[in-house]
PDB file of C-alpha atoms in Angstrom:
ATOM      1  CA  GLU R 288       0.000   0.000   0.000  1.00 49.00           C
ATOM      2  CA  THR R 289       1.330   3.438  -0.864  1.00 63.00           C
ATOM      3  CA  GLY R 290       0.756   6.980   0.297  1.00 92.00           C
ATOM      4  CA  VAL R 291      -0.754   8.120   3.550  1.00 94.00           C
ATOM      5  CA  THR R 292      -3.495   6.084   5.191  1.00 95.00           C
ATOM      6  CA  GLN R 293      -5.724   6.961   8.118  1.00 96.00           C
ATOM      7  CA  THR R 294      -8.022   4.879  10.300  1.00 96.00           C
ATOM      8  CA  PRO R 295     -10.794   4.952  11.122  1.00 96.00           C
ATOM      9  CA  ARG R 296     -12.373   6.932   8.295  1.00 94.00           C
ATOM     10  CA  HIS R 297     -15.389   7.828  10.411  1.00 95.00           C
ATOM     11  CA  LEU R 298     -15.704   8.006  14.182  1.00 95.00           C
ATOM     12  CA  VAL R 299     -18.593   8.916  16.433  1.00 95.00           C
ATOM     13  CA  MET R 300     -17.815   9.300  20.111  1.00 92.00           C
ATOM     14  CA  GLY R 301     -19.366  10.617  23.279  1.00 90.00           C
ATOM     15  CA  MET R 302     -17.744  13.328  25.341  1.00 88.00           C
ATOM     16  CA  THR R 303     -16.541  10.859  27.967  1.00 87.00           C
ATOM     17  CA  ASN R 304     -15.001   8.359  25.528  1.00 88.00           C
ATOM     18  CA  LYS R 305     -11.342   7.813  24.803  1.00 93.00           C
ATOM     19  CA  LYS R 306     -10.387   6.992  21.241  1.00 95.00           C
ATOM     20  CA  SER R 307      -7.344   7.190  18.977  1.00 97.00           C
ATOM     21  CA  LEU R 308      -6.819   8.153  15.368  1.00 98.00           C
ATOM     22  CA  LYS R 309      -4.086   6.412  13.442  1.00 98.00           C
ATOM     23  CA  CYS R 310      -1.998   7.597  10.521  1.00 98.00           C
ATOM     24  CA  GLU R 311       0.540   5.614   8.578  1.00 97.00           C
ATOM     25  CA  GLN R 312       2.744   6.799   5.747  1.00 96.00           C
ATOM     26  CA  HIS R 313       4.463   4.544   3.247  1.00 92.00           C
ATOM     27  CA  LEU R 314       6.516   7.251   1.544  1.00 92.00           C
ATOM     28  CA  GLY R 315       9.701   7.097   3.594  1.00 92.00           C
ATOM     29  CA  HIS R 316       9.092  10.619   4.878  1.00 92.00           C
ATOM     30  CA  ASN R 317      10.589  12.033   8.052  1.00 90.00           C
ATOM     31  CA  ALA R 318       7.946  14.600   9.020  1.00 90.00           C
ATOM     32  CA  MET R 319       4.302  14.046   9.880  1.00 92.00           C
ATOM     33  CA  TYR R 320       1.491  16.450  10.677  1.00 92.00           C
ATOM     34  CA  TRP R 321      -1.998  16.560  12.167  1.00 94.00           C
ATOM     35  CA  TYR R 322      -4.458  19.094  10.780  1.00 93.00           C
ATOM     36  CA  LYS R 323      -8.022  19.911  11.772  1.00 94.00           C
ATOM     37  CA  GLN R 324     -10.536  21.023   9.171  1.00 92.00           C
ATOM     38  CA  SER R 325     -13.794  22.440  10.479  1.00 90.00           C
ATOM     39  CA  ALA R 326     -16.673  23.517   8.291  1.00 84.00           C
ATOM     40  CA  LYS R 327     -16.007  26.788   6.472  1.00 76.00           C
ATOM     41  CA  LYS R 328     -12.629  27.301   8.142  1.00 84.00           C
ATOM     42  CA  PRO R 329      -9.128  26.896   6.747  1.00 86.00           C
ATOM     43  CA  LEU R 330      -7.064  23.852   7.560  1.00 88.00           C
ATOM     44  CA  GLU R 331      -5.479  24.355  10.981  1.00 89.00           C
ATOM     45  CA  LEU R 332      -2.135  22.847  11.838  1.00 88.00           C
ATOM     46  CA  MET R 333      -2.270  21.014  15.180  1.00 92.00           C
ATOM     47  CA  PHE R 334       0.990  19.120  15.594  1.00 91.00           C
ATOM     48  CA  VAL R 335       4.225  18.557  13.709  1.00 89.00           C
ATOM     49  CA  TYR R 336       6.653  15.713  14.251  1.00 90.00           C
ATOM     50  CA  SER R 337      10.058  15.530  12.654  1.00 85.00           C
ATOM     51  CA  LEU R 338      12.089  12.355  13.086  1.00 82.00           C
ATOM     52  CA  GLU R 339       9.656  11.319  15.815  1.00 82.00           C
ATOM     53  CA  GLU R 340      10.174  14.476  17.846  1.00 82.00           C
ATOM     54  CA  ARG R 341       7.388  16.988  18.302  1.00 83.00           C
ATOM     55  CA  VAL R 342       8.522  20.306  16.874  1.00 78.00           C
ATOM     56  CA  GLU R 343       5.310  22.292  17.013  1.00 76.00           C
ATOM     57  CA  ASN R 344       2.122  22.368  18.986  1.00 76.00           C
ATOM     58  CA  ASN R 345      -0.115  25.191  17.877  1.00 73.00           C
ATOM     59  CA  SER R 346      -1.736  25.735  21.270  1.00 80.00           C
ATOM     60  CA  VAL R 347      -3.926  22.687  20.953  1.00 90.00           C
ATOM     61  CA  PRO R 348      -6.036  21.743  24.009  1.00 92.00           C
ATOM     62  CA  SER R 349      -4.630  18.933  26.117  1.00 92.00           C
ATOM     63  CA  ARG R 350      -7.627  16.723  25.342  1.00 94.00           C
ATOM     64  CA  PHE R 351      -5.737  16.040  22.088  1.00 96.00           C
ATOM     65  CA  SER R 352      -2.566  14.052  22.684  1.00 95.00           C
ATOM     66  CA  PRO R 353      -0.278  13.061  19.789  1.00 95.00           C
ATOM     67  CA  GLU R 354       2.114  10.156  19.708  1.00 95.00           C
ATOM     68  CA  CYS R 355       4.755   9.337  17.110  1.00 95.00           C
ATOM     69  CA  PRO R 356       6.377   5.986  17.906  1.00 94.00           C
ATOM     70  CA  ASN R 357       8.371   5.935  14.654  1.00 92.00           C
ATOM     71  CA  SER R 358       8.670   7.938  11.456  1.00 90.00           C
ATOM     72  CA  SER R 359       5.945   5.922   9.708  1.00 94.00           C
ATOM     73  CA  HIS R 360       3.220   6.107  12.333  1.00 96.00           C
ATOM     74  CA  LEU R 361       1.382   8.942  14.007  1.00 97.00           C
ATOM     75  CA  PHE R 362      -1.481   8.760  16.489  1.00 97.00           C
ATOM     76  CA  LEU R 363      -3.872  11.306  17.883  1.00 97.00           C
ATOM     77  CA  HIS R 364      -5.324  10.238  21.233  1.00 97.00           C
ATOM     78  CA  LEU R 365      -8.645  11.825  22.091  1.00 96.00           C
ATOM     79  CA  HIS R 366     -10.302  12.111  25.493  1.00 93.00           C
ATOM     80  CA  THR R 367     -13.153  14.139  26.954  1.00 93.00           C
ATOM     81  CA  LEU R 368     -13.747  15.939  23.685  1.00 93.00           C
ATOM     82  CA  GLN R 369     -16.347  18.631  23.128  1.00 94.00           C
ATOM     83  CA  PRO R 370     -18.961  18.806  20.358  1.00 93.00           C
ATOM     84  CA  GLU R 371     -17.028  21.680  18.769  1.00 93.00           C
ATOM     85  CA  ASP R 372     -14.158  19.250  18.199  1.00 95.00           C
ATOM     86  CA  SER R 373     -16.251  17.558  15.523  1.00 95.00           C
ATOM     87  CA  ALA R 374     -14.291  18.008  12.302  1.00 95.00           C
ATOM     88  CA  LEU R 375     -12.249  16.283   9.640  1.00 94.00           C
ATOM     89  CA  TYR R 376      -8.824  15.356  10.998  1.00 96.00           C
ATOM     90  CA  LEU R 377      -6.180  15.083   8.348  1.00 95.00           C
ATOM     91  CA  CYS R 378      -2.748  13.576   8.600  1.00 96.00           C
ATOM     92  CA  ALA R 379       0.033  14.601   6.231  1.00 93.00           C
ATOM     93  CA  SER R 380       3.665  13.749   5.690  1.00 92.00           C
ATOM     94  CA  SER R 381       6.616  15.329   3.928  1.00 89.00           C
ATOM     95  CA  GLN R 382      10.188  14.347   3.246  1.00 86.00           C
ATOM     96  CA  ASP R 383      11.347  16.560   6.058  1.00 75.00           C
ATOM     97  CA  GLN R 384      10.195  19.683   7.806  1.00 64.00           C
ATOM     98  CA  GLU R 385      13.066  21.893   6.800  1.00 61.00           C
ATOM     99  CA  SER R 386      12.888  21.916   3.017  1.00 56.00           C
ATOM    100  CA  THR R 387      10.336  23.483   0.728  1.00 53.00           C
ATOM    101  CA  ASP R 388       8.592  20.220   0.339  1.00 66.00           C
ATOM    102  CA  THR R 389       5.163  19.016  -0.594  1.00 82.00           C
ATOM    103  CA  GLN R 390       2.957  17.657   2.130  1.00 87.00           C
ATOM    104  CA  TYR R 391       0.923  14.636   1.126  1.00 91.00           C
ATOM    105  CA  PHE R 392      -2.391  14.134   2.849  1.00 93.00           C
ATOM    106  CA  GLY R 393      -4.246  11.091   4.027  1.00 94.00           C
ATOM    107  CA  PRO R 394      -7.990  10.674   3.417  1.00 92.00           C
ATOM    108  CA  GLY R 395      -8.888  12.001   6.838  1.00 94.00           C
ATOM    109  CA  THR R 396     -11.025  10.840   9.739  1.00 96.00           C
ATOM    110  CA  ARG R 397     -14.462  12.414  10.024  1.00 95.00           C
ATOM    111  CA  LEU R 398     -15.006  12.806  13.766  1.00 96.00           C
ATOM    112  CA  THR R 399     -18.370  13.512  15.335  1.00 95.00           C
ATOM    113  CA  VAL R 400     -18.536  14.221  19.064  1.00 94.00           C
ATOM    114  CA  LEU R 401     -21.983  13.832  20.582  1.00 92.00           C
TER     115      LEU R 401
ATOM    116  CA  GLU L 128       0.686  36.583  11.740  1.00 79.00           C
ATOM    117  CA  ASP L 129       0.705  34.813   8.380  1.00 83.00           C
ATOM    118  CA  LYS L 130      -2.263  35.560   6.118  1.00 89.00           C
ATOM    119  CA  VAL L 131      -3.720  33.986   3.014  1.00 94.00           C
ATOM    120  CA  VAL L 132      -6.697  35.383   1.124  1.00 96.00           C
ATOM    121  CA  GLN L 133      -8.276  33.463  -1.697  1.00 97.00           C
ATOM    122  CA  SER L 134     -10.817  34.870  -4.101  1.00 97.00           C
ATOM    123  CA  PRO L 135     -13.457  34.349  -5.104  1.00 97.00           C
ATOM    124  CA  LEU L 136     -14.722  32.177  -2.248  1.00 95.00           C
ATOM    125  CA  SER L 137     -17.058  30.405  -4.628  1.00 96.00           C
ATOM    126  CA  LEU L 138     -17.562  30.290  -8.343  1.00 96.00           C
ATOM    127  CA  VAL L 139     -20.125  28.630 -10.604  1.00 98.00           C
ATOM    128  CA  VAL L 140     -19.265  28.175 -14.269  1.00 97.00           C
ATOM    129  CA  HIS L 141     -20.435  26.121 -17.230  1.00 97.00           C
ATOM    130  CA  GLU L 142     -18.411  23.337 -18.761  1.00 97.00           C
ATOM    131  CA  GLY L 143     -15.904  24.691 -21.224  1.00 97.00           C
ATOM    132  CA  ASP L 144     -15.414  27.991 -19.417  1.00 97.00           C
ATOM    133  CA  THR L 145     -11.994  29.204 -18.296  1.00 98.00           C
ATOM    134  CA  VAL L 146     -11.543  30.224 -14.662  1.00 98.00           C
ATOM    135  CA  THR L 147      -8.887  32.099 -12.735  1.00 98.00           C
ATOM    136  CA  LEU L 148      -8.511  31.596  -9.013  1.00 98.00           C
ATOM    137  CA  ASN L 149      -6.577  34.100  -6.938  1.00 98.00           C
ATOM    138  CA  CYS L 150      -4.403  33.796  -3.875  1.00 98.00           C
ATOM    139  CA  SER L 151      -2.686  36.648  -2.056  1.00 97.00           C
ATOM    140  CA  TYR L 152      -0.450  36.027   0.919  1.00 95.00           C
ATOM    141  CA  GLU L 153       1.697  37.493   3.639  1.00 93.00           C
ATOM    142  CA  VAL L 154       3.965  34.962   5.303  1.00 89.00           C
ATOM    143  CA  THR L 155       7.198  35.138   7.240  1.00 85.00           C
ATOM    144  CA  ASN L 156      10.240  33.610   5.530  1.00 85.00           C
ATOM    145  CA  PHE L 157       8.371  32.676   2.359  1.00 88.00           C
ATOM    146  CA  ARG L 158       9.772  29.559   0.718  1.00 84.00           C
ATOM    147  CA  SER L 159       7.154  28.333  -1.757  1.00 87.00           C
ATOM    148  CA  LEU L 160       3.454  28.274  -2.494  1.00 91.00           C
ATOM    149  CA  LEU L 161       1.409  25.135  -2.957  1.00 91.00           C
ATOM    150  CA  TRP L 162      -1.949  24.607  -4.621  1.00 94.00           C
ATOM    151  CA  TYR L 163      -4.189  21.719  -3.622  1.00 94.00           C
ATOM    152  CA  LYS L 164      -7.502  20.390  -4.918  1.00 95.00           C
ATOM    153  CA  GLN L 165      -9.910  19.085  -2.287  1.00 92.00           C
ATOM    154  CA  GLU L 166     -12.936  17.081  -3.309  1.00 89.00           C
ATOM    155  CA  LYS L 167     -14.673  14.998  -0.686  1.00 78.00           C
ATOM    156  CA  LYS L 168     -11.762  14.311   1.611  1.00 77.00           C
ATOM    157  CA  ALA L 169      -8.014  14.754   1.428  1.00 84.00           C
ATOM    158  CA  PRO L 170      -6.402  17.639  -0.424  1.00 90.00           C
ATOM    159  CA  THR L 171      -4.461  16.407  -3.417  1.00 89.00           C
ATOM    160  CA  PHE L 172      -1.344  18.200  -4.534  1.00 88.00           C
ATOM    161  CA  LEU L 173      -1.438  20.234  -7.753  1.00 92.00           C
ATOM    162  CA  PHE L 174       1.550  22.564  -7.929  1.00 89.00           C
ATOM    163  CA  MET L 175       4.456  23.891  -5.935  1.00 89.00           C
ATOM    164  CA  LEU L 176       5.749  27.303  -7.009  1.00 91.00           C
ATOM    165  CA  THR L 177       9.025  28.729  -5.842  1.00 87.00           C
ATOM    166  CA  SER L 178      10.085  31.208  -8.525  1.00 87.00           C
ATOM    167  CA  SER L 179       8.321  34.290  -9.793  1.00 90.00           C
ATOM    168  CA  GLY L 180       7.045  34.437 -13.330  1.00 89.00           C
ATOM    169  CA  ILE L 181       7.569  30.798 -14.223  1.00 88.00           C
ATOM    170  CA  GLU L 182       4.322  29.127 -15.229  1.00 91.00           C
ATOM    171  CA  LYS L 183       3.722  25.566 -14.177  1.00 92.00           C
ATOM    172  CA  LYS L 184       1.328  23.526 -16.291  1.00 92.00           C
ATOM    173  CA  SER L 185      -0.431  20.248 -15.871  1.00 91.00           C
ATOM    174  CA  GLY L 186      -2.955  19.510 -18.582  1.00 94.00           C
ATOM    175  CA  ARG L 187      -5.659  22.160 -18.455  1.00 96.00           C
ATOM    176  CA  LEU L 188      -4.339  23.601 -15.195  1.00 96.00           C
ATOM    177  CA  SER L 189      -1.621  26.176 -14.891  1.00 96.00           C
ATOM    178  CA  SER L 190      -0.305  28.388 -12.142  1.00 96.00           C
ATOM    179  CA  ILE L 191       2.077  31.270 -11.709  1.00 96.00           C
ATOM    180  CA  LEU L 192       3.599  33.106  -8.772  1.00 95.00           C
ATOM    181  CA  ASP L 193       4.442  36.785  -8.299  1.00 95.00           C
ATOM    182  CA  LYS L 194       6.753  37.098  -5.291  1.00 91.00           C
ATOM    183  CA  LYS L 195       6.987  40.854  -5.609  1.00 93.00           C
ATOM    184  CA  GLU L 196       3.228  41.427  -5.447  1.00 93.00           C
ATOM    185  CA  LEU L 197       2.697  38.407  -3.151  1.00 95.00           C
ATOM    186  CA  PHE L 198       0.084  36.563  -5.120  1.00 96.00           C
ATOM    187  CA  SER L 199      -0.498  33.510  -7.219  1.00 97.00           C
ATOM    188  CA  ILE L 200      -3.159  32.505  -9.716  1.00 98.00           C
ATOM    189  CA  LEU L 201      -4.473  29.141 -10.756  1.00 98.00           C
ATOM    190  CA  ASN L 202      -6.017  28.891 -14.213  1.00 98.00           C
ATOM    191  CA  ILE L 203      -8.244  26.109 -15.432  1.00 98.00           C
ATOM    192  CA  THR L 204      -9.166  26.081 -19.118  1.00 97.00           C
ATOM    193  CA  ALA L 205     -12.007  24.155 -20.763  1.00 97.00           C
ATOM    194  CA  THR L 206     -13.471  23.274 -17.365  1.00 98.00           C
ATOM    195  CA  GLN L 207     -15.144  19.928 -16.825  1.00 97.00           C
ATOM    196  CA  THR L 208     -17.579  18.762 -14.151  1.00 96.00           C
ATOM    197  CA  GLY L 209     -14.726  16.769 -12.621  1.00 95.00           C
ATOM    198  CA  ASP L 210     -12.967  20.038 -11.842  1.00 97.00           C
ATOM    199  CA  SER L 211     -15.656  20.816  -9.259  1.00 97.00           C
ATOM    200  CA  ALA L 212     -13.830  21.009  -5.932  1.00 97.00           C
ATOM    201  CA  VAL L 213     -12.392  23.373  -3.387  1.00 95.00           C
ATOM    202  CA  TYR L 214      -9.024  24.742  -4.477  1.00 97.00           C
ATOM    203  CA  LEU L 215      -6.655  25.545  -1.624  1.00 96.00           C
ATOM    204  CA  CYS L 216      -3.689  27.850  -1.698  1.00 95.00           C
ATOM    205  CA  ALA L 217      -0.975  27.287   0.926  1.00 92.00           C
ATOM    206  CA  PRO L 218       2.173  29.384   1.156  1.00 91.00           C
ATOM    207  CA  HIS L 219       5.046  27.676   2.896  1.00 83.00           C
ATOM    208  CA  GLY L 220       6.670  29.962   5.436  1.00 78.00           C
ATOM    209  CA  ARG L 221       8.530  28.794   8.510  1.00 69.00           C
ATOM    210  CA  SER L 222      10.177  25.464   7.866  1.00 60.00           C
ATOM    211  CA  TYR L 223       7.192  23.247   8.521  1.00 62.00           C
ATOM    212  CA  GLN L 224       4.353  25.730   8.306  1.00 73.00           C
ATOM    213  CA  LEU L 225       1.808  25.610   5.510  1.00 83.00           C
ATOM    214  CA  THR L 226      -0.785  28.335   6.011  1.00 88.00           C
ATOM    215  CA  PHE L 227      -3.965  27.444   4.203  1.00 91.00           C
ATOM    216  CA  GLY L 228      -6.488  29.837   2.741  1.00 92.00           C
ATOM    217  CA  LYS L 229     -10.211  29.218   3.085  1.00 93.00           C
ATOM    218  CA  GLY L 230     -10.273  27.968  -0.473  1.00 95.00           C
ATOM    219  CA  THR L 231     -12.272  28.703  -3.588  1.00 97.00           C
ATOM    220  CA  LYS L 232     -15.230  26.418  -4.151  1.00 96.00           C
ATOM    221  CA  LEU L 233     -15.571  25.805  -7.867  1.00 98.00           C
ATOM    222  CA  SER L 234     -18.754  24.299  -9.259  1.00 97.00           C
ATOM    223  CA  VAL L 235     -18.799  23.352 -12.932  1.00 97.00           C
ATOM    224  CA  ILE L 236     -22.258  22.689 -14.310  1.00 97.00           C
ATOM    225  CA  PRO L 237     -22.942  20.787 -17.542  1.00 94.00           C
TER     226      PRO L 237
END
């Protein structure tokens, strides 16, 4: 399988649940990203990992917790979310985070928080 | 704060028309500008522009960057219904930072 994959594709959860989103890239890239896309708003960068180290956290609430165990996998752990967290969560990867490089996106996880 | 403004926000055209989508930006440490097409889910990469005045082409799509005036345009000629999508402009500033615009929603009707 090639490219960037994300699971699950759809997720419905209650505010007290704990769930995780998974991203896997098969491109040999060294940088991975989590974005949030809400209706009628631009894509918002949440987290950046480069060589498995977090290099940026754009003031994301602590109810979102990323994990990057290796350069091919990225997780987003979710707990006690709010309805306004419902959105499309996109994972992306690039060769590295220093160069002017294209970010390739996964298909996203559509999250609904009830 | 980095800014990206895309215009128009939405556009409805008939098949065969030519469209021009605009993107103006202000980013710190500009490196490149990327265009993406987003249909139902993930944005798919179209172009990366790094130099002013050099047109990039891919089939009926083309794009050009003006680093002096801080804008880029995306042209689509002979539009087809399959071109219906949201087109996103994303200048690349700080090393990892893509700043996305709100996008232009293009609807091509038969």
